Amino acid sequence: MRQVHRLVMRMGKSRFPVLILGETGTGKEVVARAVHNVESRGPFVVVDCSSLAGPLIESELFGYAKGAFTGAHNQKLGLLDAANGGTAFFDEIGELPLEMQMKLLRVLQEKEYRAVGALSQRSSNFRVIAATNRDLAVEVREKRFREDLYYRLNVMRLRLPPLRERREDIPTLVLHFIQRYGNDHQVPDETMAALQSYDWPGNVRELEHTVQQMVAMNSGPWLPTTALSSTITHFESRMNGSTAAAASSSGFPSSAQSIMTLAEIEKRAILQTLEYTKGDRTVAAGLLGIGRTTLYRKLKEYGV
Ligand SMILES: Nc1ncnc2c1ncn2[C@@H]1O[C@H](COP(=O)(O)OP(=O)(O)OP(=O)(O)O)[C@@H](O)[C@H]1O
Ligand SMILES: [Mg+2]
């Protein structure tokens, strides 16, 4: 993360496009804002590419002219207009539909676009930061992402490591979140050890939610391992023999015990389905309603 920090400082001082890669919850948006804040010029506008679907995409991005369609009583500025002088953060860029990729490429090349229903071109001067949890090189190879747009965006690249590859950061993050959400809560060594040995498929976001849950359920000051979600303690006991096995039968209310993050639920669903199909991934993907490549990607993310 020190290296990430150094890169952020260097990237923040230039105006070249930045591409941020990393699993879900690793802090891509946090880093994008940090890059922007180094010089903090102008607005930071988030363009959520995963929600940019359907016929509204263009008017969201480029705005529309008065009278462009029924109900367009006034002209409306788009996200790109709003980013003028600052940064446009294209979040989940890997989700952008192919035809929009072409339009975005044109905008990035010419810095000019036309609002829906407008006759003249508009221009906006913004810095480009894009992020995705997909492997864009693979997306390009499989023709789901335009190669020319990839090269446009991939000028400076930053890869955020998953939390399981930087476990030494976990105590610092835990204390940071306790300061934010807790109330003089203290973390005993064995609880910290359990938090450090868990693999965190949802990365920092999952850790943050776990700390939130732990402090919400405990008046403090100590946060015993029994305050951990059962997924983490089960994981712990599998890793370390029996240390935390008792935790799951500790009389913690079952409703609290059954709280899981979406990442945990997803991982469980996948592993259980694979067990059911005796490891047949094609059948498992079908049962889960996802593509086979998505299943492979997720298994890789979980290190399975
Ligand atoms: N280094 C950090 N210090 C403190 N909080 C962090 C850090 N990294 C991430 N977080 C927190 O973790 C959560 C997830 O971060 P963020 O939204 O940036 O992840 P992301 O990579 O964009 O995830 P996704 O791919 O799911 O959108 C946020 O609540 C953020 O505040
Ligand atoms: Mg994000």
mmCIF file of C-alpha atoms and ligand atoms in Angstrom:
data_model
loop_
_atom_site.group_PDB
_atom_site.id
_atom_site.type_symbol
_atom_site.label_atom_id
_atom_site.label_comp_id
_atom_site.label_asym_id
_atom_site.label_seq_id
_atom_site.Cartn_x
_atom_site.Cartn_y
_atom_site.Cartn_z
ATOM 1 C CA MET A 1 0.000 0.000 0.000
ATOM 2 C CA ARG A 2 3.000 2.306 0.402
ATOM 3 C CA GLN A 3 3.702 1.744 -3.255
ATOM 4 C CA VAL A 4 0.057 2.497 -4.043
ATOM 5 C CA HIS A 5 0.376 5.712 -2.059
ATOM 6 C CA ARG A 6 3.489 6.750 -3.962
ATOM 7 C CA LEU A 7 1.753 6.044 -7.273
ATOM 8 C CA VAL A 8 -1.297 8.034 -6.197
ATOM 9 C CA MET A 9 0.870 11.070 -5.454
ATOM 10 C CA ARG A 10 2.646 10.791 -8.794
ATOM 11 C CA MET A 11 -0.561 10.217 -10.765
ATOM 12 C CA GLY A 12 -2.302 13.050 -8.973
ATOM 13 C CA LYS A 13 0.202 15.522 -10.336
ATOM 14 C CA SER A 14 -0.359 14.546 -13.966
ATOM 15 C CA ARG A 15 -3.466 14.784 -16.108
ATOM 16 C CA PHE A 16 -3.101 11.475 -17.959
ATOM 17 C CA PRO A 17 -5.848 8.858 -17.716
ATOM 18 C CA VAL A 18 -5.587 6.435 -14.794
ATOM 19 C CA LEU A 19 -6.965 2.901 -14.817
ATOM 20 C CA ILE A 20 -7.586 1.344 -11.394
ATOM 21 C CA LEU A 21 -7.961 -2.434 -11.181
ATOM 22 C CA GLY A 22 -8.883 -4.494 -8.165
ATOM 23 C CA GLU A 23 -11.390 -6.897 -6.687
ATOM 24 C CA THR A 24 -14.620 -5.625 -5.234
ATOM 25 C CA GLY A 25 -14.193 -3.620 -2.034
ATOM 26 C CA THR A 26 -10.438 -3.064 -2.343
ATOM 27 C CA GLY A 27 -10.851 0.715 -2.338
ATOM 28 C CA LYS A 28 -10.872 1.680 -6.006
ATOM 29 C CA GLU A 29 -13.142 4.642 -5.429
ATOM 30 C CA VAL A 30 -11.167 5.706 -2.356
ATOM 31 C CA VAL A 31 -8.010 5.709 -4.494
ATOM 32 C CA ALA A 32 -9.698 7.515 -7.400
ATOM 33 C CA ARG A 33 -10.724 10.315 -5.039
ATOM 34 C CA ALA A 34 -7.235 10.383 -3.578
ATOM 35 C CA VAL A 35 -5.708 10.829 -7.045
ATOM 36 C CA HIS A 36 -8.160 13.648 -7.711
ATOM 37 C CA ASN A 37 -7.490 15.279 -4.341
ATOM 38 C CA VAL A 38 -3.723 15.545 -4.846
ATOM 39 C CA GLU A 39 -4.338 18.694 -6.845
ATOM 40 C CA SER A 40 -8.081 18.845 -6.224
ATOM 41 C CA ARG A 41 -8.936 20.879 -9.224
ATOM 42 C CA GLY A 42 -12.630 21.219 -9.957
ATOM 43 C CA PRO A 43 -15.396 18.694 -9.315
ATOM 44 C CA PHE A 44 -15.097 14.915 -8.945
ATOM 45 C CA VAL A 45 -17.969 13.391 -10.885
ATOM 46 C CA VAL A 46 -18.798 9.689 -10.617
ATOM 47 C CA VAL A 47 -20.083 8.092 -13.796
ATOM 48 C CA ASP A 48 -21.445 4.705 -12.733
ATOM 49 C CA CYS A 49 -21.119 2.710 -15.943
ATOM 50 C CA SER A 50 -22.992 -0.289 -14.514
ATOM 51 C CA SER A 51 -26.145 1.797 -14.171
ATOM 52 C CA LEU A 52 -25.694 3.479 -17.533
ATOM 53 C CA ALA A 53 -27.932 1.234 -19.563
ATOM 54 C CA GLY A 54 -30.829 1.671 -21.887
ATOM 55 C CA PRO A 55 -32.001 4.719 -23.743
ATOM 56 C CA LEU A 56 -31.126 7.190 -20.996
ATOM 57 C CA ILE A 57 -27.372 6.677 -21.224
ATOM 58 C CA GLU A 58 -26.697 9.392 -23.702
ATOM 59 C CA SER A 59 -28.742 12.075 -22.036
ATOM 60 C CA GLU A 60 -27.155 11.181 -18.693
ATOM 61 C CA LEU A 61 -23.661 11.526 -20.109
ATOM 62 C CA PHE A 62 -24.062 14.285 -22.662
ATOM 63 C CA GLY A 63 -27.183 16.094 -21.500
ATOM 64 C CA TYR A 64 -30.004 17.077 -23.831
ATOM 65 C CA ALA A 65 -31.206 20.156 -25.618
ATOM 66 C CA LYS A 66 -34.493 21.889 -24.976
ATOM 67 C CA GLY A 67 -37.181 20.161 -26.992
ATOM 68 C CA ALA A 68 -35.014 17.101 -27.700
ATOM 69 C CA PHE A 69 -37.932 14.861 -26.786
ATOM 70 C CA THR A 70 -41.366 15.105 -25.234
ATOM 71 C CA GLY A 71 -41.020 16.557 -21.777
ATOM 72 C CA ALA A 72 -37.618 18.173 -22.388
ATOM 73 C CA HIS A 73 -38.848 21.629 -21.498
ATOM 74 C CA ASN A 74 -35.407 22.900 -20.651
ATOM 75 C CA GLN A 75 -31.940 21.896 -21.645
ATOM 76 C CA LYS A 76 -30.172 19.620 -19.205
ATOM 77 C CA LEU A 77 -26.458 19.303 -18.635
ATOM 78 C CA GLY A 78 -24.904 15.846 -18.594
ATOM 79 C CA LEU A 79 -22.322 14.271 -16.318
ATOM 80 C CA LEU A 80 -19.516 15.188 -18.698
ATOM 81 C CA ASP A 81 -20.539 18.851 -18.579
ATOM 82 C CA ALA A 82 -20.528 18.633 -14.792
ATOM 83 C CA ALA A 83 -16.976 17.242 -14.801
ATOM 84 C CA ASN A 84 -15.594 20.232 -16.709
ATOM 85 C CA GLY A 85 -12.390 21.437 -15.078
ATOM 86 C CA GLY A 86 -12.233 18.401 -12.791
ATOM 87 C CA THR A 87 -12.264 14.616 -12.901
ATOM 88 C CA ALA A 88 -14.742 12.201 -14.459
ATOM 89 C CA PHE A 89 -14.523 8.866 -12.632
ATOM 90 C CA PHE A 90 -15.828 6.055 -14.844
ATOM 91 C CA ASP A 91 -16.672 3.437 -12.252
ATOM 92 C CA GLU A 92 -17.181 -0.193 -13.356
ATOM 93 C CA ILE A 93 -15.984 0.733 -16.846
ATOM 94 C CA GLY A 94 -15.992 -2.984 -17.736
ATOM 95 C CA GLU A 95 -19.810 -2.948 -17.610
ATOM 96 C CA LEU A 96 -20.189 -0.279 -20.289
ATOM 97 C CA PRO A 97 -22.147 -1.650 -23.277
ATOM 98 C CA LEU A 98 -20.091 -1.930 -26.494
ATOM 99 C CA GLU A 99 -21.938 0.775 -28.403
ATOM 100 C CA MET A 100 -21.398 3.213 -25.529
ATOM 101 C CA GLN A 101 -17.711 2.273 -25.483
ATOM 102 C CA MET A 102 -17.466 3.555 -29.030
ATOM 103 C CA LYS A 103 -19.157 6.835 -28.121
ATOM 104 C CA LEU A 104 -16.983 7.283 -25.057
ATOM 105 C CA LEU A 105 -13.865 6.665 -27.138
ATOM 106 C CA ARG A 106 -14.882 9.406 -29.522
ATOM 107 C CA VAL A 107 -15.444 11.809 -26.635
ATOM 108 C CA LEU A 108 -12.053 10.999 -25.126
ATOM 109 C CA GLN A 109 -10.335 11.518 -28.463
ATOM 110 C CA GLU A 110 -12.040 14.735 -29.391
ATOM 111 C CA LYS A 111 -13.127 16.103 -26.016
ATOM 112 C CA GLU A 112 -16.257 17.108 -27.870
ATOM 113 C CA TYR A 113 -19.743 15.669 -27.980
ATOM 114 C CA ARG A 114 -23.242 16.579 -28.881
ATOM 115 C CA ALA A 115 -26.055 16.726 -26.359
ATOM 116 C CA VAL A 116 -29.131 14.712 -27.334
ATOM 117 C CA GLY A 117 -31.159 16.739 -29.804
ATOM 118 C CA ALA A 118 -28.549 19.516 -30.028
ATOM 119 C CA LEU A 119 -27.155 20.835 -33.285
ATOM 120 C CA SER A 120 -23.801 22.083 -32.088
ATOM 121 C CA GLN A 121 -20.928 20.336 -30.327
ATOM 122 C CA ARG A 122 -20.097 20.939 -26.721
ATOM 123 C CA SER A 123 -16.754 20.493 -25.081
ATOM 124 C CA SER A 124 -15.677 19.641 -21.581
ATOM 125 C CA ASN A 125 -12.169 19.419 -20.221
ATOM 126 C CA PHE A 126 -11.937 16.644 -17.651
ATOM 127 C CA ARG A 127 -9.380 14.249 -16.317
ATOM 128 C CA VAL A 128 -10.247 10.577 -16.823
ATOM 129 C CA ILE A 129 -10.040 7.951 -14.094
ATOM 130 C CA ALA A 130 -11.605 4.551 -14.736
ATOM 131 C CA ALA A 131 -12.019 1.555 -12.445
ATOM 132 C CA THR A 132 -13.149 -2.020 -12.833
ATOM 133 C CA ASN A 133 -13.052 -5.319 -10.990
ATOM 134 C CA ARG A 134 -12.958 -7.196 -14.294
ATOM 135 C CA ASP A 135 -9.758 -8.278 -15.932
ATOM 136 C CA LEU A 136 -9.935 -5.837 -18.833
ATOM 137 C CA ALA A 137 -7.198 -7.592 -20.812
ATOM 138 C CA VAL A 138 -9.390 -10.715 -20.829
ATOM 139 C CA GLU A 139 -12.461 -8.645 -21.725
ATOM 140 C CA VAL A 140 -10.525 -7.260 -24.697
ATOM 141 C CA ARG A 141 -9.418 -10.723 -25.777
ATOM 142 C CA GLU A 142 -13.003 -11.989 -25.604
ATOM 143 C CA LYS A 143 -14.197 -8.953 -27.577
ATOM 144 C CA ARG A 144 -16.397 -7.584 -24.819
ATOM 145 C CA PHE A 145 -14.265 -4.500 -24.445
ATOM 146 C CA ARG A 146 -12.903 -2.370 -27.269
ATOM 147 C CA GLU A 147 -9.175 -2.596 -27.619
ATOM 148 C CA ASP A 148 -8.787 1.031 -28.710
ATOM 149 C CA LEU A 149 -10.692 2.270 -25.659
ATOM 150 C CA TYR A 150 -8.602 -0.002 -23.431
ATOM 151 C CA TYR A 151 -5.374 1.552 -24.722
ATOM 152 C CA ARG A 152 -6.837 5.022 -24.301
ATOM 153 C CA LEU A 153 -7.631 4.359 -20.636
ATOM 154 C CA ASN A 154 -4.651 2.203 -19.777
ATOM 155 C CA VAL A 155 -2.049 4.973 -19.758
ATOM 156 C CA MET A 156 -1.225 4.802 -16.060
ATOM 157 C CA ARG A 157 -2.401 1.692 -14.279
ATOM 158 C CA LEU A 158 -2.790 0.916 -10.626
ATOM 159 C CA ARG A 159 -3.674 -2.509 -9.275
ATOM 160 C CA LEU A 160 -5.081 -2.677 -5.761
ATOM 161 C CA PRO A 161 -4.107 -5.871 -3.935
ATOM 162 C CA PRO A 162 -6.869 -7.885 -2.260
ATOM 163 C CA LEU A 163 -6.907 -7.709 1.521
ATOM 164 C CA ARG A 164 -5.811 -11.348 1.902
ATOM 165 C CA GLU A 165 -2.535 -10.378 0.230
ATOM 166 C CA ARG A 166 -1.868 -7.599 2.739
ATOM 167 C CA ARG A 167 -3.051 -9.043 6.023
ATOM 168 C CA GLU A 168 -0.597 -6.863 7.916
ATOM 169 C CA ASP A 169 -2.893 -3.907 7.076
ATOM 170 C CA ILE A 170 -5.869 -5.513 8.820
ATOM 171 C CA PRO A 171 -5.144 -4.321 12.389
ATOM 172 C CA THR A 172 -4.674 -0.722 11.209
ATOM 173 C CA LEU A 173 -7.934 -0.857 9.269
ATOM 174 C CA VAL A 174 -9.801 -2.461 12.177
ATOM 175 C CA LEU A 175 -8.647 0.268 14.557
ATOM 176 C CA HIS A 176 -9.526 2.904 11.966
ATOM 177 C CA PHE A 177 -13.086 1.562 11.641
ATOM 178 C CA ILE A 178 -13.466 1.178 15.408
ATOM 179 C CA GLN A 179 -12.521 4.802 15.781
ATOM 180 C CA ARG A 180 -15.154 5.688 13.208
ATOM 181 C CA TYR A 181 -18.016 3.449 14.376
ATOM 182 C CA GLY A 182 -17.154 2.273 17.870
ATOM 183 C CA ASN A 183 -17.345 3.668 21.309
ATOM 184 C CA ASP A 184 -14.097 2.904 23.165
ATOM 185 C CA HIS A 185 -14.285 -0.670 21.926
ATOM 186 C CA GLN A 186 -11.162 -2.797 22.383
ATOM 187 C CA VAL A 187 -10.049 -5.745 20.264
ATOM 188 C CA PRO A 188 -8.476 -8.644 22.163
ATOM 189 C CA ASP A 189 -5.539 -10.367 20.473
ATOM 190 C CA GLU A 190 -7.473 -13.537 19.637
ATOM 191 C CA THR A 191 -10.211 -11.539 17.923
ATOM 192 C CA MET A 192 -7.623 -9.641 15.910
ATOM 193 C CA ALA A 193 -5.952 -12.951 15.009
ATOM 194 C CA ALA A 194 -9.269 -14.317 13.745
ATOM 195 C CA LEU A 195 -9.830 -11.172 11.691
ATOM 196 C CA GLN A 196 -6.350 -11.500 10.232
ATOM 197 C CA SER A 197 -6.677 -15.136 9.275
ATOM 198 C CA TYR A 198 -9.972 -14.730 7.392
ATOM 199 C CA ASP A 199 -9.704 -14.336 3.615
ATOM 200 C CA TRP A 200 -12.119 -11.368 3.146
ATOM 201 C CA PRO A 201 -13.635 -12.095 -0.281
ATOM 202 C CA GLY A 202 -15.383 -8.708 0.011
ATOM 203 C CA ASN A 203 -12.094 -7.056 0.993
ATOM 204 C CA VAL A 204 -12.042 -3.744 2.905
ATOM 205 C CA ARG A 205 -15.768 -3.204 2.482
ATOM 206 C CA GLU A 206 -16.514 -6.547 4.137
ATOM 207 C CA LEU A 207 -14.064 -5.789 6.940
ATOM 208 C CA GLU A 208 -15.700 -2.409 7.472
ATOM 209 C CA HIS A 209 -19.179 -3.983 7.680
ATOM 210 C CA THR A 210 -17.902 -6.649 10.056
ATOM 211 C CA VAL A 211 -16.505 -4.038 12.439
ATOM 212 C CA GLN A 212 -19.763 -2.091 12.197
ATOM 213 C CA GLN A 213 -21.743 -5.213 13.103
ATOM 214 C CA MET A 214 -19.428 -6.112 15.942
ATOM 215 C CA VAL A 215 -19.670 -2.724 17.619
ATOM 216 C CA ALA A 216 -23.394 -2.490 16.963
ATOM 217 C CA MET A 217 -24.002 -5.754 18.824
ATOM 218 C CA ASN A 218 -21.674 -5.049 21.723
ATOM 219 C CA SER A 219 -21.849 -2.371 24.353
ATOM 220 C CA GLY A 220 -18.124 -2.914 24.885
ATOM 221 C CA PRO A 221 -15.453 -2.354 25.762
ATOM 222 C CA TRP A 222 -14.144 -5.813 24.708
ATOM 223 C CA LEU A 223 -15.018 -7.384 21.399
ATOM 224 C CA PRO A 224 -14.667 -11.148 21.970
ATOM 225 C CA THR A 225 -14.307 -13.603 19.088
ATOM 226 C CA THR A 226 -17.932 -14.565 19.742
ATOM 227 C CA ALA A 227 -18.850 -11.176 18.293
ATOM 228 C CA LEU A 228 -17.514 -12.255 14.910
ATOM 229 C CA SER A 229 -19.880 -13.489 12.244
ATOM 230 C CA SER A 230 -20.119 -17.263 12.093
ATOM 231 C CA THR A 231 -18.521 -17.361 8.639
ATOM 232 C CA ILE A 232 -15.332 -15.869 10.018
ATOM 233 C CA THR A 233 -15.210 -18.089 13.084
ATOM 234 C CA HIS A 234 -15.937 -21.196 11.013
ATOM 235 C CA PHE A 235 -13.188 -20.171 8.660
ATOM 236 C CA GLU A 236 -10.885 -19.614 11.608
ATOM 237 C CA SER A 237 -11.610 -22.999 13.109
ATOM 238 C CA ARG A 238 -11.040 -24.692 9.766
ATOM 239 C CA MET A 239 -7.700 -22.927 9.434
ATOM 240 C CA ASN A 240 -6.489 -23.320 13.000
ATOM 241 C CA GLY A 241 -7.955 -26.579 14.168
ATOM 242 C CA SER A 242 -10.466 -25.842 16.868
ATOM 243 C CA THR A 243 -9.676 -22.414 18.370
ATOM 244 C CA ALA A 244 -12.923 -20.717 17.547
ATOM 245 C CA ALA A 245 -15.196 -23.700 17.140
ATOM 246 C CA ALA A 246 -16.890 -22.856 20.407
ATOM 247 C CA ALA A 247 -17.741 -19.385 19.192
ATOM 248 C CA SER A 248 -20.551 -20.511 16.944
ATOM 249 C CA SER A 249 -22.392 -22.182 19.804
ATOM 250 C CA SER A 250 -21.885 -19.336 22.230
ATOM 251 C CA GLY A 251 -25.524 -18.386 22.673
ATOM 252 C CA PHE A 252 -25.189 -15.390 20.388
ATOM 253 C CA PRO A 253 -28.684 -14.631 19.052
ATOM 254 C CA SER A 254 -29.288 -16.689 15.940
ATOM 255 C CA SER A 255 -30.554 -13.683 14.019
ATOM 256 C CA ALA A 256 -27.248 -11.905 14.533
ATOM 257 C CA GLN A 257 -25.330 -15.032 13.691
ATOM 258 C CA SER A 258 -27.121 -15.421 10.434
ATOM 259 C CA ILE A 259 -26.066 -11.998 9.207
ATOM 260 C CA MET A 260 -23.673 -12.384 6.309
ATOM 261 C CA THR A 261 -22.303 -9.967 3.777
ATOM 262 C CA LEU A 262 -23.405 -10.449 0.185
ATOM 263 C CA ALA A 263 -19.890 -11.533 -0.735
ATOM 264 C CA GLU A 264 -20.060 -14.301 1.864
ATOM 265 C CA ILE A 265 -23.484 -15.415 0.699
ATOM 266 C CA GLU A 266 -22.272 -15.483 -2.890
ATOM 267 C CA LYS A 267 -19.205 -17.507 -2.054
ATOM 268 C CA ARG A 268 -21.252 -19.993 -0.044
ATOM 269 C CA ALA A 269 -23.831 -20.378 -2.784
ATOM 270 C CA ILE A 270 -21.114 -21.089 -5.308
ATOM 271 C CA LEU A 271 -19.236 -23.586 -3.164
ATOM 272 C CA GLN A 272 -22.429 -25.400 -2.159
ATOM 273 C CA THR A 273 -23.561 -25.631 -5.765
ATOM 274 C CA LEU A 274 -20.190 -27.035 -6.822
ATOM 275 C CA GLU A 275 -20.464 -29.593 -4.072
ATOM 276 C CA TYR A 276 -23.918 -30.544 -5.351
ATOM 277 C CA THR A 277 -22.713 -30.867 -8.954
ATOM 278 C CA LYS A 278 -19.641 -32.795 -7.753
ATOM 279 C CA GLY A 279 -17.366 -30.125 -9.181
ATOM 280 C CA ASP A 280 -19.037 -29.836 -12.584
ATOM 281 C CA ARG A 281 -18.609 -26.129 -13.290
ATOM 282 C CA THR A 282 -20.732 -25.941 -16.412
ATOM 283 C CA VAL A 283 -23.745 -27.413 -14.621
ATOM 284 C CA ALA A 284 -23.037 -25.280 -11.535
ATOM 285 C CA ALA A 285 -22.898 -22.090 -13.605
ATOM 286 C CA GLY A 286 -26.226 -23.033 -15.180
ATOM 287 C CA LEU A 287 -27.845 -23.682 -11.803
ATOM 288 C CA LEU A 288 -26.495 -20.419 -10.434
ATOM 289 C CA GLY A 289 -27.704 -18.484 -13.446
ATOM 290 C CA ILE A 290 -24.305 -17.051 -14.287
ATOM 291 C CA GLY A 291 -21.904 -17.534 -17.179
ATOM 292 C CA ARG A 292 -19.113 -20.073 -16.968
ATOM 293 C CA THR A 293 -16.425 -17.379 -17.292
ATOM 294 C CA THR A 294 -17.990 -15.461 -14.406
ATOM 295 C CA LEU A 295 -17.897 -18.615 -12.307
ATOM 296 C CA TYR A 296 -14.233 -19.178 -13.170
ATOM 297 C CA ARG A 297 -13.406 -15.585 -12.324
ATOM 298 C CA LYS A 298 -15.145 -15.819 -8.964
ATOM 299 C CA LEU A 299 -13.421 -19.088 -8.091
ATOM 300 C CA LYS A 300 -10.122 -17.436 -8.923
ATOM 301 C CA GLU A 301 -11.063 -14.468 -6.710
ATOM 302 C CA TYR A 302 -11.772 -16.853 -3.834
ATOM 303 C CA GLY A 303 -8.504 -18.657 -4.494
ATOM 304 C CA VAL A 304 -10.390 -21.942 -5.076
HETATM 305 N N1 LIG B 1 -7.513 2.178 2.601
HETATM 306 C C1 LIG B 1 -8.739 2.338 3.124
HETATM 307 N N2 LIG B 1 -8.925 2.960 4.288
HETATM 308 C C2 LIG B 1 -10.165 3.108 4.802
HETATM 309 N N3 LIG B 1 -11.283 2.665 4.230
HETATM 310 C C3 LIG B 1 -11.160 2.037 3.070
HETATM 311 C C4 LIG B 1 -9.887 1.835 2.443
HETATM 312 N N4 LIG B 1 -10.077 1.153 1.293
HETATM 313 C C5 LIG B 1 -11.400 0.955 1.207
HETATM 314 N N5 LIG B 1 -12.063 1.482 2.253
HETATM 315 C C6 LIG B 1 -13.505 1.428 2.509
HETATM 316 O O1 LIG B 1 -13.991 0.215 1.966
HETATM 317 C C7 LIG B 1 -15.218 0.420 1.271
HETATM 318 C C8 LIG B 1 -15.054 -0.001 -0.157
HETATM 319 O O2 LIG B 1 -14.195 0.896 -0.852
HETATM 320 P P1 LIG B 1 -14.490 1.342 -2.354
HETATM 321 O O3 LIG B 1 -15.923 1.678 -2.540
HETATM 322 O O4 LIG B 1 -13.486 2.355 -2.749
HETATM 323 O O5 LIG B 1 -14.176 -0.060 -3.079
HETATM 324 P P2 LIG B 1 -14.277 -0.461 -4.608
HETATM 325 O O6 LIG B 1 -12.979 -1.085 -4.957
HETATM 326 O O7 LIG B 1 -14.720 0.717 -5.400
HETATM 327 O O8 LIG B 1 -15.372 -1.591 -4.575
HETATM 328 P P3 LIG B 1 -16.417 -2.069 -5.744
HETATM 329 O O9 LIG B 1 -15.593 -2.724 -6.818
HETATM 330 O O10 LIG B 1 -17.278 -3.060 -5.051
HETATM 331 O O11 LIG B 1 -17.110 -0.838 -6.203
HETATM 332 C C9 LIG B 1 -15.556 1.895 1.429
HETATM 333 O O12 LIG B 1 -16.482 2.032 2.474
HETATM 334 C C10 LIG B 1 -14.239 2.540 1.780
HETATM 335 O O13 LIG B 1 -14.422 3.663 2.573
HETATM 336 MG MG MG B 2 -16.532 1.037 -6.448
#
